[in-house]
């Protein structure tokens, strides 16, 4: 049974809170907040209503200039050298305005993560400087497939995964065949980290991660998914037909994909929890503003006790979600392998409260909450998105209970 | 029995291994410049190995290490020999690391000379002969 000490919050000295963020993180938060409010916010409705395949490279370029495409790239390659902590804080700011834009940069980091986690200096020197030039470069992380969804996110179920993309070694290279689905940035990325199963291994038990440049012969991109929200980022099918990948592009060795996948998932869950927290915060702030000025029954809504109770509950939920993701991100920056419990708990909670807070906030705005004009209904649609990627509630529950019953010692 | 027949044998192998690393200019200068220290917590046989720019300590902790690494001596042997890949070892929790991930990412590539030299050091010390 997991020791209770692991369930308790770390001591005050090693668990920074939003009031004690390191100066560097505070500066990053304020920069991203200012950009999101001043530059991104005016475009949110257009980004939401545009054609599914529309993509705003100009805004992405502005984000790139802020460093959002190279947050986790080590300083030696020209990046900002941030850990999950800084990433999560930045993504909350973006998601408070538009979750889709947060995911453009988040998915790029997911494409960078395997290269970072490989610990392979040659791979790092080849791929990470790409993100540090004058023009924005995006990456993507391709796991999900038509038949294999959650089975690729639950390590114990890897053996049951069906129809997984195949990899075959031929001399000094590998040949990839198969398709991926719903891949964020697939349409606009320069490379993908692609997870394929080595031939001869059942299910996904031989999962191996490859860096695949997307201009390779045999790579074709399908239509962009017509999503309910998150429309500013593009989710795409990707087809790999006899794509030849040099052996130097294997990340973490043959069969190492299971580790890379689990490790990056545990790191990313803190960041996705931050996205959900941001969506909830955006809805809360809008509700606070509305309830402060909308008068019914002779006084502002906020003075009505029922409304006050709702606002207080919403506020407590957002604060709690933030504390959970900060704890998870902090631990993910200080343990290898990253812990499974704290990030899963943070995401499980934040995904749920984002939906609850956005629903309440919409209700507080009455009919206006239901209209596109005010943007609240879009926040609710955003809130429903993060519940799917990087672990559904069911997948997270399995990760949480696996950790609770884990009999690991207390190292 | 594991691949190391005694604690003495493990101590001798790891002291030599990290001594070689400290002779490596890139390792030594980076460790000094970044004020890095790492402590390995080995089991079967049980011993700790503390490495900083100032030397190698067995079963002593001169100051709190920046990076702590836990693994059995058998897994250490497999890792340094190249039979156990770091990503797989981490996935299966055969190796666990505590400390700033950014520092670890910086530190791991510096270990290359240890990977290069370990097989001959281990063979010379008769590691695995009793297994
Ligand atoms: C906005 C968005 C962005 C995305 N970006 C990416 C990306 O960049 N890269 C990528 O690879 N994928 C991406 N995805 C895909 C996403 O990761 C998958 O959709 C997700 O893993 C679920 O897979 P699935 O849709 O096939 O659902 P399924 O696996 O078919 O699951 C359907 C339902 O069954 C439940 N279920 C499944 N297995 C179990 C089980 N063992 N126990 C209990 N319940 C179970 C699930 O919780 C879910 O409710 C994205 C999705 C969205 C919505």
Short mmCIF file of C-alpha atoms in Angstrom, two decimals, chain A residues 22-335:
data_model
loop_
_atom_site.label_atom_id
_atom_site.label_comp_id
_atom_site.label_asym_id
_atom_site.label_seq_id
_atom_site.Cartn_x
_atom_site.Cartn_y
_atom_site.Cartn_z
CA UNK A 22 9.81 31.74 -8.51
CA UNK A 23 10.48 35.16 -10.04
CA UNK A 24 11.23 33.61 -13.43
CA UNK A 25 7.88 31.79 -13.47
CA UNK A 26 6.02 34.90 -12.38
CA UNK A 27 7.59 36.88 -15.19
CA UNK A 28 6.62 34.16 -17.68
CA UNK A 29 3.05 34.07 -16.34
CA UNK A 30 2.67 37.84 -16.62
CA UNK A 31 4.10 37.96 -20.14
CA UNK A 32 1.83 35.17 -21.37
CA UNK A 33 -1.20 36.65 -19.57
CA UNK A 34 -0.65 40.05 -21.17
CA UNK A 35 -0.24 38.54 -24.64
CA UNK A 36 -3.29 36.28 -24.25
CA UNK A 37 -5.49 39.14 -23.07
CA UNK A 38 -4.30 41.75 -25.51
CA UNK A 39 -3.45 39.80 -28.65
CA UNK A 40 -5.20 36.42 -28.53
CA UNK A 41 -8.54 37.37 -26.96
CA UNK A 42 -9.71 39.60 -29.83
CA UNK A 43 -9.39 36.66 -32.25
CA UNK A 44 -11.05 33.94 -30.18
CA UNK A 45 -14.48 34.11 -31.80
CA UNK A 46 -13.04 34.09 -35.31
CA UNK A 47 -10.75 31.18 -34.47
CA UNK A 48 -13.74 29.29 -33.09
CA UNK A 49 -16.04 29.94 -36.04
CA UNK A 50 -13.52 29.60 -38.84
CA UNK A 51 -13.37 26.60 -41.13
CA UNK A 52 -12.07 23.48 -39.33
CA UNK A 53 -8.86 23.57 -41.37
CA UNK A 54 -8.09 27.27 -40.80
CA UNK A 55 -4.91 27.95 -38.87
CA UNK A 56 -3.56 31.29 -37.70
CA UNK A 57 0.17 31.21 -38.30
CA UNK A 58 0.47 34.93 -37.53
CA UNK A 59 -0.71 34.45 -33.96
CA UNK A 60 1.42 31.33 -33.63
CA UNK A 61 4.40 33.44 -34.77
CA UNK A 62 3.64 35.93 -32.00
CA UNK A 63 3.54 33.06 -29.49
CA UNK A 64 6.82 31.78 -30.92
CA UNK A 65 8.36 35.20 -30.40
CA UNK A 66 7.34 34.96 -26.73
CA UNK A 67 9.13 31.60 -26.50
CA UNK A 68 6.03 29.40 -26.34
CA UNK A 69 7.32 26.95 -28.96
CA UNK A 70 10.58 26.42 -27.07
CA UNK A 71 9.58 26.62 -23.41
CA UNK A 72 11.03 23.20 -22.53
CA UNK A 73 13.97 23.30 -24.94
CA UNK A 74 17.17 23.53 -22.86
CA UNK A 75 18.92 26.90 -22.88
CA UNK A 76 22.00 25.41 -24.55
CA UNK A 77 19.90 24.91 -27.72
CA UNK A 78 18.35 28.38 -27.54
CA UNK A 79 15.23 27.45 -25.58
CA UNK A 80 13.85 28.81 -22.32
CA UNK A 81 14.76 25.71 -20.27
CA UNK A 82 11.46 25.65 -18.39
CA UNK A 83 10.20 22.55 -16.62
CA UNK A 84 6.59 21.37 -16.31
CA UNK A 85 6.03 23.98 -13.63
CA UNK A 86 6.63 26.93 -15.94
CA UNK A 87 4.85 25.18 -18.80
CA UNK A 88 1.74 24.56 -16.71
CA UNK A 89 1.59 28.13 -15.46
CA UNK A 90 1.91 29.44 -19.02
CA UNK A 91 -0.74 27.05 -20.37
CA UNK A 92 -3.24 28.10 -17.70
CA UNK A 93 -2.91 31.67 -18.97
CA UNK A 94 -3.49 30.67 -22.59
CA UNK A 95 -6.41 28.39 -21.78
CA UNK A 96 -8.15 31.10 -19.76
CA UNK A 97 -8.55 32.77 -23.16
CA UNK A 98 -8.52 29.85 -25.63
CA UNK A 99 -7.80 26.20 -24.81
CA UNK A 100 -7.09 25.39 -28.45
CA UNK A 101 -4.21 27.84 -28.54
CA UNK A 102 -2.80 26.37 -25.34
CA UNK A 103 -2.87 22.97 -27.03
CA UNK A 104 -0.99 24.16 -30.13
CA UNK A 105 2.00 24.84 -27.89
CA UNK A 106 1.26 21.94 -25.53
CA UNK A 107 1.21 19.44 -28.41
CA UNK A 108 4.49 20.86 -29.69
CA UNK A 109 6.01 20.19 -26.27
CA UNK A 110 4.62 16.66 -26.45
CA UNK A 111 6.52 16.24 -29.70
CA UNK A 112 9.66 17.58 -28.00
CA UNK A 113 9.28 15.52 -24.82
CA UNK A 114 10.42 12.13 -26.19
CA UNK A 115 13.55 13.73 -27.62
CA UNK A 116 14.27 15.35 -24.26
CA UNK A 117 13.45 12.21 -22.30
CA UNK A 118 15.65 10.04 -24.51
CA UNK A 119 18.69 11.58 -22.82
CA UNK A 120 20.34 11.11 -26.21
CA UNK A 121 22.52 14.16 -26.92
CA UNK A 122 22.65 13.44 -30.66
CA UNK A 123 18.88 13.34 -31.03
CA UNK A 124 18.58 16.48 -28.94
CA UNK A 125 21.17 18.35 -30.98
CA UNK A 126 19.44 17.36 -34.23
CA UNK A 127 15.86 18.20 -33.35
CA UNK A 128 15.64 20.71 -30.53
CA UNK A 129 17.41 23.65 -32.21
CA UNK A 130 14.70 23.50 -34.92
CA UNK A 131 12.39 25.31 -32.52
CA UNK A 132 14.76 28.15 -31.80
CA UNK A 133 14.99 29.89 -35.16
CA UNK A 134 13.23 33.04 -36.36
CA UNK A 135 10.22 31.24 -37.79
CA UNK A 136 7.83 29.15 -35.68
CA UNK A 137 8.22 25.40 -35.93
CA UNK A 138 5.63 23.05 -34.44
CA UNK A 139 5.75 19.37 -33.56
CA UNK A 140 3.18 16.73 -32.76
CA UNK A 141 2.94 13.50 -30.85
CA UNK A 142 1.14 10.69 -32.65
CA UNK A 143 -0.24 7.91 -30.48
CA UNK A 144 -4.01 7.47 -31.00
CA UNK A 145 -5.28 5.21 -33.76
CA UNK A 146 -8.61 4.21 -35.17
CA UNK A 147 -8.84 0.92 -33.28
CA UNK A 148 -6.47 1.68 -30.42
CA UNK A 149 -7.44 4.63 -28.22
CA UNK A 150 -7.27 4.28 -24.44
CA UNK A 151 -5.49 0.93 -24.82
CA UNK A 152 -2.40 2.92 -25.77
CA UNK A 153 -2.64 5.00 -22.59
CA UNK A 154 -3.09 2.17 -20.09
CA UNK A 155 0.23 0.28 -19.91
CA UNK A 156 -1.46 -2.87 -18.59
CA UNK A 157 -3.73 -2.92 -21.65
CA UNK A 158 -0.96 -2.61 -24.25
CA UNK A 159 -1.30 -6.34 -24.96
CA UNK A 160 -4.97 -5.87 -25.97
CA UNK A 161 -4.42 -3.01 -28.40
CA UNK A 162 -5.57 -3.92 -31.88
CA UNK A 163 -4.41 -2.98 -35.35
CA UNK A 164 -1.52 -0.88 -34.06
CA UNK A 165 0.79 0.80 -36.56
CA UNK A 166 3.68 -1.49 -37.48
CA UNK A 167 7.43 -0.96 -37.47
CA UNK A 168 9.87 -3.36 -39.09
CA UNK A 169 13.63 -3.19 -38.98
CA UNK A 170 15.40 -3.48 -42.34
CA UNK A 171 19.18 -3.12 -42.08
CA UNK A 172 20.04 0.36 -40.83
CA UNK A 173 16.52 1.72 -40.98
CA UNK A 174 12.93 1.04 -39.99
CA UNK A 175 9.81 0.86 -42.13
CA UNK A 176 6.58 2.25 -40.71
CA UNK A 177 3.10 1.34 -41.89
CA UNK A 178 -0.20 2.46 -40.40
CA UNK A 179 -2.35 5.45 -39.52
CA UNK A 180 -2.88 7.83 -36.61
CA UNK A 181 -5.99 9.76 -35.71
CA UNK A 182 -6.92 13.05 -33.96
CA UNK A 183 -3.29 14.21 -33.91
CA UNK A 184 -3.07 17.82 -32.75
CA UNK A 185 -0.72 19.84 -35.00
CA UNK A 186 -0.43 16.87 -37.39
CA UNK A 187 -1.28 19.17 -40.29
CA UNK A 188 1.11 21.96 -39.37
CA UNK A 189 4.04 20.21 -37.68
CA UNK A 190 7.54 19.77 -39.06
CA UNK A 191 8.03 16.42 -37.37
CA UNK A 192 6.01 13.91 -35.39
CA UNK A 193 7.04 11.59 -32.63
CA UNK A 194 5.25 8.47 -33.82
CA UNK A 195 4.57 5.39 -31.71
CA UNK A 196 4.54 2.12 -33.64
CA UNK A 197 4.67 -1.51 -32.58
CA UNK A 198 7.66 -3.64 -33.55
CA UNK A 199 6.58 -6.55 -35.69
CA UNK A 200 6.28 -9.82 -33.78
CA UNK A 201 5.11 -8.23 -30.51
CA UNK A 202 1.45 -8.69 -29.56
CA UNK A 203 -0.77 -5.60 -29.27
CA UNK A 204 1.39 -2.63 -28.45
CA UNK A 205 3.90 -4.45 -26.27
CA UNK A 206 6.73 -3.62 -28.68
CA UNK A 207 5.82 0.06 -28.82
CA UNK A 208 8.71 2.12 -30.15
CA UNK A 209 8.96 5.85 -30.62
CA UNK A 210 10.33 7.34 -33.85
CA UNK A 211 10.99 10.92 -34.86
CA UNK A 212 9.51 11.20 -38.35
CA UNK A 213 10.04 14.28 -40.49
CA UNK A 214 6.68 14.90 -42.09
CA UNK A 215 8.11 15.62 -45.53
CA UNK A 216 9.28 11.97 -45.81
CA UNK A 217 7.94 10.07 -48.80
CA UNK A 218 4.96 7.95 -47.77
CA UNK A 219 3.58 10.40 -45.20
CA UNK A 220 0.14 11.76 -46.10
CA UNK A 221 -2.18 13.86 -44.00
CA UNK A 222 -5.91 13.33 -43.91
CA UNK A 223 -8.72 15.81 -43.34
CA UNK A 224 -8.77 18.02 -40.29
CA UNK A 225 -11.26 16.80 -37.68
CA UNK A 226 -14.31 19.07 -37.40
CA UNK A 227 -14.21 19.45 -33.62
CA UNK A 228 -16.84 20.80 -31.24
CA UNK A 229 -14.25 23.15 -29.72
CA UNK A 230 -10.46 23.54 -29.65
CA UNK A 231 -10.93 24.71 -33.23
CA UNK A 232 -7.87 26.96 -33.28
CA UNK A 233 -5.68 23.85 -33.18
CA UNK A 234 -5.95 21.22 -35.86
CA UNK A 235 -6.47 17.53 -35.22
CA UNK A 236 -5.61 15.37 -38.20
CA UNK A 237 -5.36 11.84 -39.47
CA UNK A 238 -1.85 10.85 -40.49
CA UNK A 239 -1.04 7.99 -42.83
CA UNK A 240 2.34 6.28 -43.01
CA UNK A 241 2.74 4.10 -46.04
CA UNK A 242 6.07 2.31 -46.07
CA UNK A 243 7.82 5.29 -44.52
CA UNK A 244 11.54 4.74 -44.11
CA UNK A 245 13.02 6.13 -40.90
CA UNK A 246 16.76 5.99 -40.16
CA UNK A 247 17.73 4.05 -37.04
CA UNK A 248 19.17 7.20 -35.46
CA UNK A 249 15.59 8.48 -35.19
CA UNK A 250 14.52 5.82 -32.70
CA UNK A 251 13.86 7.41 -29.32
CA UNK A 252 14.61 5.34 -26.23
CA UNK A 253 15.50 2.15 -28.07
CA UNK A 254 13.36 -0.56 -29.60
CA UNK A 255 10.48 -1.27 -27.23
CA UNK A 256 11.26 1.88 -25.26
CA UNK A 257 8.05 3.52 -26.48
CA UNK A 258 6.05 2.23 -23.53
CA UNK A 259 8.33 4.09 -21.15
CA UNK A 260 8.47 7.26 -23.21
CA UNK A 261 4.68 7.22 -23.48
CA UNK A 262 4.07 6.67 -19.76
CA UNK A 263 6.69 9.20 -18.72
CA UNK A 264 5.49 11.94 -21.04
CA UNK A 265 1.87 11.23 -20.08
CA UNK A 266 2.66 11.66 -16.41
CA UNK A 267 4.44 14.91 -17.17
CA UNK A 268 1.78 16.16 -19.58
CA UNK A 269 -1.12 15.49 -17.24
CA UNK A 270 0.03 18.30 -14.96
CA UNK A 271 0.03 20.63 -17.97
CA UNK A 272 -3.39 19.48 -19.18
CA UNK A 273 -4.73 19.95 -15.65
CA UNK A 274 -3.44 23.51 -15.97
CA UNK A 275 -5.34 23.91 -19.26
CA UNK A 276 -8.56 22.78 -17.57
CA UNK A 277 -7.82 25.10 -14.65
CA UNK A 278 -7.36 27.94 -17.12
CA UNK A 279 -10.68 27.19 -18.83
CA UNK A 280 -12.40 27.14 -15.42
CA UNK A 281 -10.69 30.36 -14.38
CA UNK A 282 -11.71 32.10 -17.57
CA UNK A 283 -15.33 31.10 -16.98
CA UNK A 284 -15.14 32.12 -13.33
CA UNK A 285 -13.69 35.54 -14.10
CA UNK A 286 -16.37 36.21 -16.68
CA UNK A 287 -19.07 35.07 -14.25
CA UNK A 288 -17.65 37.28 -11.49
CA UNK A 289 -17.72 40.29 -13.76
CA UNK A 290 -21.27 39.55 -14.88
CA UNK A 291 -22.62 38.82 -11.41
CA UNK A 292 -21.08 42.06 -10.17
CA UNK A 293 -22.93 44.24 -12.63
CA UNK A 294 -26.13 42.42 -13.61
CA UNK A 295 -28.98 43.68 -11.45
CA UNK A 296 -32.03 41.55 -10.70
CA UNK A 297 -34.31 41.79 -7.67
CA UNK A 298 -32.96 45.28 -7.00
CA UNK A 299 -29.33 44.29 -6.48
CA UNK A 300 -26.36 42.82 -8.32
CA UNK A 301 -26.58 39.06 -8.74
CA UNK A 302 -23.58 38.55 -6.50
CA UNK A 303 -25.51 39.95 -3.53
CA UNK A 304 -28.06 37.16 -3.80
CA UNK A 305 -27.00 34.44 -1.40
CA UNK A 306 -27.51 31.61 -3.87
CA UNK A 307 -25.27 33.35 -6.39
CA UNK A 308 -22.67 34.17 -3.74
CA UNK A 309 -22.56 30.51 -2.78
CA UNK A 310 -22.07 29.49 -6.41
CA UNK A 311 -19.27 32.00 -6.97
CA UNK A 312 -17.53 30.95 -3.78
CA UNK A 313 -17.70 27.25 -4.71
CA UNK A 314 -16.43 27.98 -8.20
CA UNK A 315 -13.58 30.03 -6.83
CA UNK A 316 -12.58 27.31 -4.36
CA UNK A 317 -12.60 24.72 -7.14
CA UNK A 318 -10.32 26.78 -9.37
CA UNK A 319 -7.88 27.42 -6.52
CA UNK A 320 -7.83 23.75 -5.55
CA UNK A 321 -7.28 22.69 -9.15
CA UNK A 322 -4.36 25.08 -9.41
CA UNK A 323 -2.75 23.79 -6.21
CA UNK A 324 -3.07 20.22 -7.47
CA UNK A 325 -1.49 20.94 -10.84
CA UNK A 326 1.33 22.96 -9.28
CA UNK A 327 2.11 20.08 -6.93
CA UNK A 328 2.04 17.62 -9.82
CA UNK A 329 4.22 19.80 -12.05
CA UNK A 330 6.70 20.41 -9.27
CA UNK A 331 7.06 16.67 -8.64
CA UNK A 332 7.29 15.92 -12.36
CA UNK A 333 10.24 18.33 -12.49
CA UNK A 334 12.02 16.53 -9.69
CA UNK A 335 11.48 12.80 -10.17
#
